[in-house]
PDB file of C-alpha atoms in Angstrom:
ATOM      1  CA  ILE H   1      -6.402  10.485 -17.910  1.00  0.00           C
ATOM      2  CA  TYR H   2      -5.692  11.398 -14.294  1.00  0.00           C
ATOM      3  CA  CYS H   3      -6.684  10.053 -10.890  1.00  0.00           C
ATOM      4  CA  THR H   4      -5.445  10.592  -7.329  1.00  0.00           C
ATOM      5  CA  SER H   5      -7.293   7.865  -5.439  1.00  0.00           C
ATOM      6  CA  ARG H   6      -8.399   4.330  -6.224  1.00  0.00           C
ATOM      7  CA  ALA H   7     -12.054   5.219  -5.719  1.00  0.00           C
ATOM      8  CA  SER H   8     -11.942   7.608  -8.667  1.00  0.00           C
ATOM      9  CA  GLN H   9      -9.719   5.565 -10.932  1.00  0.00           C
ATOM     10  CA  GLY H  10     -12.303   3.195 -12.374  1.00  0.00           C
ATOM     11  CA  HIS H  11     -10.829   1.158 -15.183  1.00  0.00           C
ATOM     12  CA  HIS H  12      -8.637   3.817 -16.769  1.00  0.00           C
ATOM     13  CA  CYS H  13      -4.922   3.185 -17.177  1.00  0.00           C
ATOM     14  CA  TYR H  14      -1.882   5.238 -18.062  1.00  0.00           C
ATOM     15  CA  LYS H  15      -0.370   3.776 -21.205  1.00  0.00           C
ATOM     16  CA  ARG H  16       3.204   4.907 -21.052  1.00  0.00           C
ATOM     17  CA  ILE H  17       4.619   1.391 -21.171  1.00  0.00           C
ATOM     18  CA  MET H  18       7.978   0.812 -22.744  1.00  0.00           C
ATOM     19  CA  SER H  19       7.807  -2.096 -25.191  1.00  0.00           C
ATOM     20  CA  SER H  20      11.264  -3.575 -25.240  1.00  0.00           C
ATOM     21  CA  THR H  21      12.951  -6.918 -25.645  1.00  0.00           C
ATOM     22  CA  ASN H  22      15.939  -5.694 -23.659  1.00  0.00           C
ATOM     23  CA  VAL H  23      16.989  -8.487 -21.299  1.00  0.00           C
ATOM     24  CA  LYS H  24      18.611  -6.098 -18.836  1.00  0.00           C
ATOM     25  CA  ARG H  25      17.041  -5.805 -15.431  1.00  0.00           C
ATOM     26  CA  GLY H  26      14.726  -2.821 -15.318  1.00  0.00           C
ATOM     27  CA  LYS H  27      15.235   0.132 -12.989  1.00  0.00           C
ATOM     28  CA  ILE H  28      12.930   2.108 -10.755  1.00  0.00           C
ATOM     29  CA  ILE H  29      14.350   5.429  -9.529  1.00  0.00           C
ATOM     30  CA  LEU H  30      13.072   7.295  -6.486  1.00  0.00           C
ATOM     31  CA  PHE H  31      13.640  11.086  -6.495  1.00  0.00           C
ATOM     32  CA  GLY H  32      12.899  13.033  -3.342  1.00  0.00           C
ATOM     33  CA  ASP H  33      13.951  14.439   0.036  1.00  0.00           C
ATOM     34  CA  SER H  34      14.512  12.721   3.391  1.00  0.00           C
ATOM     35  CA  ILE H  35      11.211  10.827   3.170  1.00  0.00           C
ATOM     36  CA  THR H  36      12.688   9.151   0.099  1.00  0.00           C
ATOM     37  CA  GLN H  37      16.251   8.854   1.430  1.00  0.00           C
ATOM     38  CA  MET H  38      14.885   7.027   4.468  1.00  0.00           C
ATOM     39  CA  SER H  39      12.591   4.847   2.356  1.00  0.00           C
ATOM     40  CA  PHE H  40      15.123   1.991   2.501  1.00  0.00           C
ATOM     41  CA  SER H  41      15.143   2.019   6.312  1.00  0.00           C
ATOM     42  CA  ALA H  42      15.051  -1.497   7.722  1.00  0.00           C
ATOM     43  CA  ALA H  43      14.008  -0.266  11.166  1.00  0.00           C
ATOM     44  CA  ASP H  44      11.060   1.692   9.771  1.00  0.00           C
ATOM     45  CA  CYS H  45      10.018  -0.741   7.010  1.00  0.00           C
ATOM     46  CA  GLY H  46      10.782   1.905   4.357  1.00  0.00           C
ATOM     47  CA  TRP H  47       8.320   2.369   1.509  1.00  0.00           C
ATOM     48  CA  GLY H  48      11.139   2.071  -1.036  1.00  0.00           C
ATOM     49  CA  ALA H  49      11.955  -1.340   0.396  1.00  0.00           C
ATOM     50  CA  TRP H  50       8.332  -2.331  -0.212  1.00  0.00           C
ATOM     51  CA  ILE H  51       8.803  -1.504  -3.885  1.00  0.00           C
ATOM     52  CA  ALA H  52      12.140  -3.335  -4.065  1.00  0.00           C
ATOM     53  CA  ASP H  53      10.511  -6.377  -2.492  1.00  0.00           C
ATOM     54  CA  ARG H  54       7.684  -6.424  -5.022  1.00  0.00           C
ATOM     55  CA  TYR H  55      10.111  -6.152  -7.959  1.00  0.00           C
ATOM     56  CA  GLN H  56      12.599  -8.832  -6.884  1.00  0.00           C
ATOM     57  CA  ARG H  57      14.521 -10.186  -9.872  1.00  0.00           C
ATOM     58  CA  ARG H  58      12.701  -7.780 -12.192  1.00  0.00           C
ATOM     59  CA  ALA H  59      13.961  -4.273 -11.376  1.00  0.00           C
ATOM     60  CA  ASP H  60      16.659  -2.602  -9.317  1.00  0.00           C
ATOM     61  CA  VAL H  61      15.226   0.189  -7.170  1.00  0.00           C
ATOM     62  CA  LEU H  62      17.635   3.129  -6.955  1.00  0.00           C
ATOM     63  CA  ASN H  63      17.202   5.515  -4.033  1.00  0.00           C
ATOM     64  CA  ARG H  64      17.983   9.098  -5.004  1.00  0.00           C
ATOM     65  CA  GLY H  65      16.517  10.823  -1.967  1.00  0.00           C
ATOM     66  CA  PHE H  66      18.399  13.734  -0.389  1.00  0.00           C
ATOM     67  CA  SER H  67      17.678  14.528   3.233  1.00  0.00           C
ATOM     68  CA  GLY H  68      16.883  18.177   3.906  1.00  0.00           C
ATOM     69  CA  TYR H  69      16.593  19.054   0.205  1.00  0.00           C
ATOM     70  CA  ASN H  70      13.816  21.027  -1.371  1.00  0.00           C
ATOM     71  CA  SER H  71      13.017  20.955  -5.083  1.00  0.00           C
ATOM     72  CA  ASP H  72      15.267  23.992  -5.718  1.00  0.00           C
ATOM     73  CA  TRP H  73      18.320  22.259  -4.302  1.00  0.00           C
ATOM     74  CA  PHE H  74      17.550  19.024  -6.124  1.00  0.00           C
ATOM     75  CA  LEU H  75      17.511  20.881  -9.440  1.00  0.00           C
ATOM     76  CA  LYS H  76      20.761  22.677  -8.572  1.00  0.00           C
ATOM     77  CA  PHE H  77      22.373  19.284  -7.972  1.00  0.00           C
ATOM     78  CA  ALA H  78      20.797  17.869 -11.138  1.00  0.00           C
ATOM     79  CA  ALA H  79      22.552  20.581 -13.161  1.00  0.00           C
ATOM     80  CA  THR H  80      26.038  19.551 -11.959  1.00  0.00           C
ATOM     81  CA  ASP H  81      28.204  16.909 -13.605  1.00  0.00           C
ATOM     82  CA  GLU H  82      28.011  14.773 -10.463  1.00  0.00           C
ATOM     83  CA  GLY H  83      24.255  15.181 -10.371  1.00  0.00           C
ATOM     84  CA  LYS H  84      23.776  14.308 -14.030  1.00  0.00           C
ATOM     85  CA  THR H  85      25.733  11.091 -13.519  1.00  0.00           C
ATOM     86  CA  ASP H  86      24.132  10.133 -10.220  1.00  0.00           C
ATOM     87  CA  LEU H  87      20.555  10.910 -11.201  1.00  0.00           C
ATOM     88  CA  PHE H  88      20.340  10.267 -14.924  1.00  0.00           C
ATOM     89  CA  ASP H  89      23.151   7.970 -16.080  1.00  0.00           C
ATOM     90  CA  HIS H  90      20.916   4.892 -16.055  1.00  0.00           C
ATOM     91  CA  ASP H  91      19.339   2.812 -18.787  1.00  0.00           C
ATOM     92  CA  ASN H  92      16.189   0.708 -18.952  1.00  0.00           C
ATOM     93  CA  VAL H  93      14.401   2.932 -16.427  1.00  0.00           C
ATOM     94  CA  LYS H  94      10.764   1.903 -16.159  1.00  0.00           C
ATOM     95  CA  ILE H  95       9.410   4.068 -13.327  1.00  0.00           C
ATOM     96  CA  VAL H  96      10.475   7.336 -11.690  1.00  0.00           C
ATOM     97  CA  THR H  97       8.813   8.563  -8.500  1.00  0.00           C
ATOM     98  CA  VAL H  98       9.017  12.281  -7.632  1.00  0.00           C
ATOM     99  CA  PHE H  99       8.325  12.961  -3.936  1.00  0.00           C
ATOM    100  CA  PHE H 100       8.982  16.578  -2.931  1.00  0.00           C
ATOM    101  CA  GLY H 101       7.043  19.161  -0.958  1.00  0.00           C
ATOM    102  CA  ALA H 102       7.613  18.416   2.729  1.00  0.00           C
ATOM    103  CA  ASN H 103      10.490  20.922   2.869  1.00  0.00           C
ATOM    104  CA  ASP H 104       9.271  23.230   0.100  1.00  0.00           C
ATOM    105  CA  ALA H 105       6.099  23.876   2.115  1.00  0.00           C
ATOM    106  CA  SER H 106       7.990  25.299   5.098  1.00  0.00           C
ATOM    107  CA  ASP H 107       6.767  28.642   6.440  1.00  0.00           C
ATOM    108  CA  LEU H 108       8.554  31.541   4.724  1.00  0.00           C
ATOM    109  CA  GLU H 109       9.188  33.503   7.931  1.00  0.00           C
ATOM    110  CA  LEU H 110       9.951  30.637  10.293  1.00  0.00           C
ATOM    111  CA  ASN H 111      11.976  28.484   7.900  1.00  0.00           C
ATOM    112  CA  PRO H 112      13.183  30.547   4.923  1.00  0.00           C
ATOM    113  CA  ARG H 113      16.068  28.073   4.465  1.00  0.00           C
ATOM    114  CA  HIS H 114      13.750  25.363   3.118  1.00  0.00           C
ATOM    115  CA  HIS H 115      10.800  27.389   1.843  1.00  0.00           C
ATOM    116  CA  VAL H 116      10.130  27.355  -1.901  1.00  0.00           C
ATOM    117  CA  PRO H 117       7.345  29.635  -3.163  1.00  0.00           C
ATOM    118  CA  LEU H 118       4.342  27.672  -4.380  1.00  0.00           C
ATOM    119  CA  GLU H 119       4.575  28.852  -7.984  1.00  0.00           C
ATOM    120  CA  ARG H 120       8.250  27.904  -8.186  1.00  0.00           C
ATOM    121  CA  TYR H 121       7.493  24.524  -6.615  1.00  0.00           C
ATOM    122  CA  ILE H 122       4.960  23.957  -9.393  1.00  0.00           C
ATOM    123  CA  SER H 123       7.542  24.965 -12.002  1.00  0.00           C
ATOM    124  CA  ASN H 124      10.169  22.729 -10.378  1.00  0.00           C
ATOM    125  CA  MET H 125       7.896  19.692 -10.472  1.00  0.00           C
ATOM    126  CA  LYS H 126       7.331  20.223 -14.178  1.00  0.00           C
ATOM    127  CA  GLU H 127      11.067  20.610 -14.750  1.00  0.00           C
ATOM    128  CA  ILE H 128      11.894  17.401 -12.872  1.00  0.00           C
ATOM    129  CA  ALA H 129       9.331  15.520 -14.975  1.00  0.00           C
ATOM    130  CA  SER H 130      10.856  17.046 -18.120  1.00  0.00           C
ATOM    131  CA  LEU H 131      14.354  16.001 -17.040  1.00  0.00           C
ATOM    132  CA  ALA H 132      13.162  12.456 -16.404  1.00  0.00           C
ATOM    133  CA  ARG H 133      11.633  12.224 -19.852  1.00  0.00           C
ATOM    134  CA  GLY H 134      14.623  13.877 -21.500  1.00  0.00           C
ATOM    135  CA  ASN H 135      17.070  11.452 -19.912  1.00  0.00           C
ATOM    136  CA  PHE H 136      15.073   8.227 -19.675  1.00  0.00           C
ATOM    137  CA  GLY H 137      12.852   8.563 -22.728  1.00  0.00           C
ATOM    138  CA  GLU H 138       9.387   9.904 -23.432  1.00  0.00           C
ATOM    139  CA  ASP H 139       7.838   6.582 -22.444  1.00  0.00           C
ATOM    140  CA  VAL H 140       9.247   6.504 -18.918  1.00  0.00           C
ATOM    141  CA  ASN H 141       6.501   6.230 -16.309  1.00  0.00           C
ATOM    142  CA  ILE H 142       6.601   9.167 -13.884  1.00  0.00           C
ATOM    143  CA  ILE H 143       4.633   9.037 -10.642  1.00  0.00           C
ATOM    144  CA  PHE H 144       4.266  12.143  -8.494  1.00  0.00           C
ATOM    145  CA  ILE H 145       3.859  11.651  -4.750  1.00  0.00           C
ATOM    146  CA  ALA H 146       2.331  14.510  -2.767  1.00  0.00           C
ATOM    147  CA  PRO H 147       3.769  15.422   0.661  1.00  0.00           C
ATOM    148  CA  PRO H 148       2.152  13.857   3.720  1.00  0.00           C
ATOM    149  CA  PRO H 149       0.057  15.788   6.237  1.00  0.00           C
ATOM    150  CA  VAL H 150       1.759  17.449   9.208  1.00  0.00           C
ATOM    151  CA  CYS H 151       0.767  16.613  12.793  1.00  0.00           C
ATOM    152  CA  HIS H 152       1.144  19.817  14.825  1.00  0.00           C
ATOM    153  CA  ASP H 153       1.285  18.220  18.281  1.00  0.00           C
ATOM    154  CA  ALA H 154       3.969  15.746  17.229  1.00  0.00           C
ATOM    155  CA  ARG H 155       6.050  18.481  15.558  1.00  0.00           C
ATOM    156  CA  LEU H 156       5.994  20.593  18.713  1.00  0.00           C
ATOM    157  CA  ARG H 157       6.960  17.584  20.857  1.00  0.00           C
ATOM    158  CA  PHE H 158       9.813  16.795  18.472  1.00  0.00           C
ATOM    159  CA  GLN H 159      10.948  20.411  18.576  1.00  0.00           C
ATOM    160  CA  LYS H 160      11.030  20.459  22.376  1.00  0.00           C
ATOM    161  CA  ASP H 161      12.817  17.087  22.576  1.00  0.00           C
ATOM    162  CA  LYS H 162      15.456  18.225  20.077  1.00  0.00           C
ATOM    163  CA  TYR H 163      16.025  21.843  21.061  1.00  0.00           C
ATOM    164  CA  LYS H 164      15.017  21.750  24.766  1.00  0.00           C
ATOM    165  CA  ASP H 165      14.863  25.280  26.165  1.00  0.00           C
ATOM    166  CA  LYS H 166      15.664  26.765  22.756  1.00  0.00           C
ATOM    167  CA  ALA H 167      12.462  25.398  21.228  1.00  0.00           C
ATOM    168  CA  THR H 168      10.395  28.266  19.809  1.00  0.00           C
ATOM    169  CA  GLY H 169       7.026  26.572  20.176  1.00  0.00           C
ATOM    170  CA  LYS H 170       6.160  27.794  16.693  1.00  0.00           C
ATOM    171  CA  LEU H 171       5.311  25.565  13.747  1.00  0.00           C
ATOM    172  CA  GLU H 172       7.612  26.005  10.760  1.00  0.00           C
ATOM    173  CA  ARG H 173       5.565  23.363   8.916  1.00  0.00           C
ATOM    174  CA  THR H 174       1.792  23.067   9.109  1.00  0.00           C
ATOM    175  CA  LEU H 175      -1.039  20.891   7.887  1.00  0.00           C
ATOM    176  CA  GLU H 176      -2.466  23.813   5.930  1.00  0.00           C
ATOM    177  CA  LEU H 177       0.783  24.604   4.116  1.00  0.00           C
ATOM    178  CA  SER H 178       1.529  20.992   3.228  1.00  0.00           C
ATOM    179  CA  GLY H 179      -2.037  20.707   1.943  1.00  0.00           C
ATOM    180  CA  GLN H 180      -1.538  23.669  -0.379  1.00  0.00           C
ATOM    181  CA  TYR H 181       1.545  22.075  -1.935  1.00  0.00           C
ATOM    182  CA  ALA H 182      -0.124  18.671  -2.149  1.00  0.00           C
ATOM    183  CA  LYS H 183      -3.104  20.189  -3.967  1.00  0.00           C
ATOM    184  CA  ALA H 184      -0.789  22.066  -6.326  1.00  0.00           C
ATOM    185  CA  LEU H 185       1.057  18.839  -7.174  1.00  0.00           C
ATOM    186  CA  THR H 186      -2.158  17.002  -7.980  1.00  0.00           C
ATOM    187  CA  GLU H 187      -3.007  19.833 -10.378  1.00  0.00           C
ATOM    188  CA  VAL H 188       0.432  19.571 -12.005  1.00  0.00           C
ATOM    189  CA  ALA H 189      -0.083  15.826 -12.425  1.00  0.00           C
ATOM    190  CA  LYS H 190      -3.500  16.430 -13.968  1.00  0.00           C
ATOM    191  CA  GLU H 191      -2.040  18.978 -16.389  1.00  0.00           C
ATOM    192  CA  LEU H 192       0.779  16.637 -17.432  1.00  0.00           C
ATOM    193  CA  GLU H 193      -1.541  13.606 -17.489  1.00  0.00           C
ATOM    194  CA  LEU H 194       0.613  11.749 -14.966  1.00  0.00           C
ATOM    195  CA  PRO H 195      -0.467   9.650 -12.001  1.00  0.00           C
ATOM    196  CA  CYS H 196      -0.198  11.151  -8.539  1.00  0.00           C
ATOM    197  CA  LEU H 197      -0.320   9.430  -5.178  1.00  0.00           C
ATOM    198  CA  ASP H 198      -1.948  12.103  -3.017  1.00  0.00           C
ATOM    199  CA  VAL H 199      -0.557  11.018   0.348  1.00  0.00           C
ATOM    200  CA  TRP H 200      -1.826  14.174   2.066  1.00  0.00           C
ATOM    201  CA  THR H 201      -5.447  13.366   1.237  1.00  0.00           C
ATOM    202  CA  LYS H 202      -5.303   9.588   1.235  1.00  0.00           C
ATOM    203  CA  MET H 203      -3.620   9.360   4.638  1.00  0.00           C
ATOM    204  CA  GLN H 204      -6.326  11.481   6.259  1.00  0.00           C
ATOM    205  CA  ASP H 205      -9.157   9.589   4.560  1.00  0.00           C
ATOM    206  CA  SER H 206     -10.548   7.238   7.186  1.00  0.00           C
ATOM    207  CA  SER H 207     -11.836   4.928   4.470  1.00  0.00           C
ATOM    208  CA  SER H 208      -8.273   4.436   3.182  1.00  0.00           C
ATOM    209  CA  SER H 209      -6.522   3.842   6.505  1.00  0.00           C
ATOM    210  CA  THR H 210      -6.859   1.545   9.479  1.00  0.00           C
ATOM    211  CA  LYS H 211      -5.180   3.878  11.986  1.00  0.00           C
ATOM    212  CA  PRO H 212      -5.475   7.508  13.035  1.00  0.00           C
ATOM    213  CA  TRP H 213      -3.405   9.296  10.407  1.00  0.00           C
ATOM    214  CA  GLN H 214      -1.157  10.831  13.079  1.00  0.00           C
ATOM    215  CA  GLU H 215       0.261   7.352  13.758  1.00  0.00           C
ATOM    216  CA  TYR H 216       1.669   7.249  10.224  1.00  0.00           C
ATOM    217  CA  LEU H 217       4.182   9.956  11.193  1.00  0.00           C
ATOM    218  CA  SER H 218       7.187   9.441  13.466  1.00  0.00           C
ATOM    219  CA  ASP H 219       7.776  13.090  14.370  1.00  0.00           C
ATOM    220  CA  GLY H 220       4.789  14.789  12.823  1.00  0.00           C
ATOM    221  CA  LEU H 221       6.521  15.018   9.425  1.00  0.00           C
ATOM    222  CA  HIS H 222       8.489  11.891   8.534  1.00  0.00           C
ATOM    223  CA  LEU H 223       6.941   8.466   8.108  1.00  0.00           C
ATOM    224  CA  SER H 224       6.742   5.922  10.895  1.00  0.00           C
ATOM    225  CA  ALA H 225       6.935   2.189  10.160  1.00  0.00           C
ATOM    226  CA  ALA H 226       3.144   2.186   9.787  1.00  0.00           C
ATOM    227  CA  GLY H 227       3.356   5.219   7.510  1.00  0.00           C
ATOM    228  CA  ASN H 228       5.974   3.604   5.303  1.00  0.00           C
ATOM    229  CA  LYS H 229       3.784   0.520   4.991  1.00  0.00           C
ATOM    230  CA  PHE H 230       0.834   2.760   4.109  1.00  0.00           C
ATOM    231  CA  VAL H 231       2.756   4.590   1.368  1.00  0.00           C
ATOM    232  CA  GLY H 232       4.399   1.416   0.051  1.00  0.00           C
ATOM    233  CA  GLU H 233       1.100  -0.408  -0.270  1.00  0.00           C
ATOM    234  CA  ALA H 234      -0.640   2.640  -1.752  1.00  0.00           C
ATOM    235  CA  LEU H 235       2.085   3.038  -4.376  1.00  0.00           C
ATOM    236  CA  ILE H 236       1.893  -0.623  -5.336  1.00  0.00           C
ATOM    237  CA  ASP H 237      -1.900  -0.305  -5.605  1.00  0.00           C
ATOM    238  CA  LEU H 238      -1.501   2.741  -7.857  1.00  0.00           C
ATOM    239  CA  ILE H 239       0.892   0.866 -10.149  1.00  0.00           C
ATOM    240  CA  ASP H 240      -1.423  -2.143 -10.225  1.00  0.00           C
ATOM    241  CA  ASP H 241      -4.383   0.037 -11.191  1.00  0.00           C
ATOM    242  CA  LEU H 242      -2.873   2.660 -13.483  1.00  0.00           C
ATOM    243  CA  LEU H 243       0.195   0.918 -14.899  1.00  0.00           C
ATOM    244  CA  PRO H 244      -0.970  -2.703 -15.031  1.00  0.00           C
ATOM    245  CA  GLU H 245       1.660  -3.814 -17.530  1.00  0.00           C
ATOM    246  CA  LEU H 246       4.329  -2.900 -14.983  1.00  0.00           C
ATOM    247  CA  ALA H 247       2.500  -4.559 -12.103  1.00  0.00           C
ATOM    248  CA  VAL H 248       3.762  -7.779 -10.530  1.00  0.00           C
ATOM    249  CA  THR H 249       1.086 -10.241  -9.468  1.00  0.00           C
ATOM    250  CA  PRO H 250       1.994 -12.553  -6.580  1.00  0.00           C
ATOM    251  CA  CYS H 251       0.920 -16.183  -6.571  1.00  0.00           C
ATOM    252  CA  THR H 252      -2.835 -16.385  -6.041  1.00  0.00           C
ATOM    253  CA  TYR H 253      -2.521 -19.225  -3.548  1.00  0.00           C
ATOM    254  CA  THR H 254       0.643 -18.482  -1.578  1.00  0.00           C
ATOM    255  CA  GLY H 255       1.260 -14.772  -2.100  1.00  0.00           C
ATOM    256  CA  ASN H 256       4.852 -15.630  -3.033  1.00  0.00           C
ATOM    257  CA  ILE H 257       6.809 -13.527  -5.518  1.00  0.00           C
ATOM    258  CA  ASN H 258       9.860 -15.762  -5.849  1.00  0.00           C
ATOM    259  CA  SER H 259       8.683 -18.468  -8.217  1.00  0.00           C
ATOM    260  CA  SER H 260       7.038 -19.000 -11.599  1.00  0.00           C
ATOM    261  CA  SER H 261       3.615 -18.593 -10.002  1.00  0.00           C
ATOM    262  CA  ARG H 262       4.094 -14.806  -9.981  1.00  0.00           C
ATOM    263  CA  SER H 263       3.576 -12.838 -13.184  1.00  0.00           C
ATOM    264  CA  SER H 264       4.114  -9.488 -14.895  1.00  0.00           C
ATOM    265  CA  ILE H 265       3.265  -8.449 -18.437  1.00  0.00           C
ATOM    266  CA  SER H 266       6.349  -6.364 -19.215  1.00  0.00           C
ATOM    267  CA  MET H 267       8.666  -6.485 -16.165  1.00  0.00           C
ATOM    268  CA  ARG H 268      10.688  -9.477 -17.284  1.00  0.00           C
ATOM    269  CA  ARG H 269      12.225 -11.664 -14.625  1.00  0.00           C
ATOM    270  CA  ILE H 270      15.980 -12.270 -14.740  1.00  0.00           C
ATOM    271  CA  ALA H 271      17.109 -15.929 -14.883  1.00  0.00           C
ATOM    272  CA  PRO H 272      14.745 -18.909 -14.683  1.00  0.00           C
ATOM    273  CA  TRP H 273      12.756 -19.321 -11.500  1.00  0.00           C
ATOM    274  CA  HIS H 274      13.950 -22.246  -9.398  1.00  0.00           C
ATOM    275  CA  ASP H 275      10.803 -24.263 -10.166  1.00  0.00           C
ATOM    276  CA  GLU H 276      11.400 -23.806 -13.917  1.00  0.00           C
ATOM    277  CA  ILE H 277      14.739 -25.628 -13.805  1.00  0.00           C
ATOM    278  CA  ASP H 278      14.883 -29.292 -14.753  1.00  0.00           C
ATOM    279  CA  HIS H 279      17.265 -30.704 -12.180  1.00  0.00           C
ATOM    280  CA  SER H 280      18.061 -33.667 -14.426  1.00  0.00           C
ATOM    281  CA  ASN H 281      19.077 -31.362 -17.287  1.00  0.00           C
ATOM    282  CA  PRO H 282      19.646 -27.842 -15.892  1.00  0.00           C
ATOM    283  CA  GLU H 283      21.584 -26.713 -18.982  1.00  0.00           C
ATOM    284  CA  LYS H 284      18.343 -26.776 -20.950  1.00  0.00           C
ATOM    285  CA  SER H 285      16.870 -24.029 -18.751  1.00  0.00           C
ATOM    286  CA  PHE H 286      19.831 -21.698 -19.271  1.00  0.00           C
ATOM    287  CA  ARG H 287      20.571 -22.419 -22.927  1.00  0.00           C
ATOM    288  CA  ASN H 288      18.621 -19.495 -24.373  1.00  0.00           C
ATOM    289  CA  LEU H 289      20.268 -16.987 -22.024  1.00  0.00           C
ATOM    290  CA  SER H 290      23.669 -17.231 -23.723  1.00  0.00           C
ATOM    291  CA  LEU H 291      24.763 -15.414 -26.843  1.00  0.00           C
ATOM    292  CA  GLU H 292      25.839 -17.702 -29.671  1.00  0.00           C
TER     293      GLU H 292
END
């Protein structure tokens, strides 16, 4: 089963849920380039921070984004001892996001440093998914995220602001190229039967956004605060729809996620919520958490 937008998802769900009684806090790992590395940005309301906020007390969100990397370089790092430890030496991993393509889709002639041929990008995405399954288990939930669109005017302004008189006035990244890699990733996800958040398409879909899509980008490529909010909310919606057992439902009345009024089928909370503790006999609330 495969879908790239909520409109086409219907009532289908991906059933790669890990059934476990492990009381350890779960983990969500974010693989990607600078758009992922900067996803914890406080100034720009990073999309990774949105995920960490939703999974308070249920999962630690580990940022494994590498600024300037393409999928080739990520795999080179993954093959090293340091990379194996940093990327894969984790247990109880529930979700892995894979967000590459913004650098891979660079123009071959204008930016050969970052360019990865489309066919190799496709192969790399499959290899990263295979590595995630091999290290975290066949039941780990992998979510592909397609690269965002590129705003030409903003890229040229950024180029001139950064390089001044040395600016070439040529686009080393384009909307067309990023679209090719986004489309290829959605096809990979369909082949592997994995969910894919197609940011390139969804961001430009006026029915999915409340702003002109160009405002979701800070420099024509990276996400602005509005763009991070867009991606964060879209990713949470995807999890809610396609991986419902991993979803966290806020309180219906208050929207809070820090008390017993919130719920999740399989993402167990750590320690009793404050409103579950009997202040006259607090030991009772913690008794079952200790090993005899």
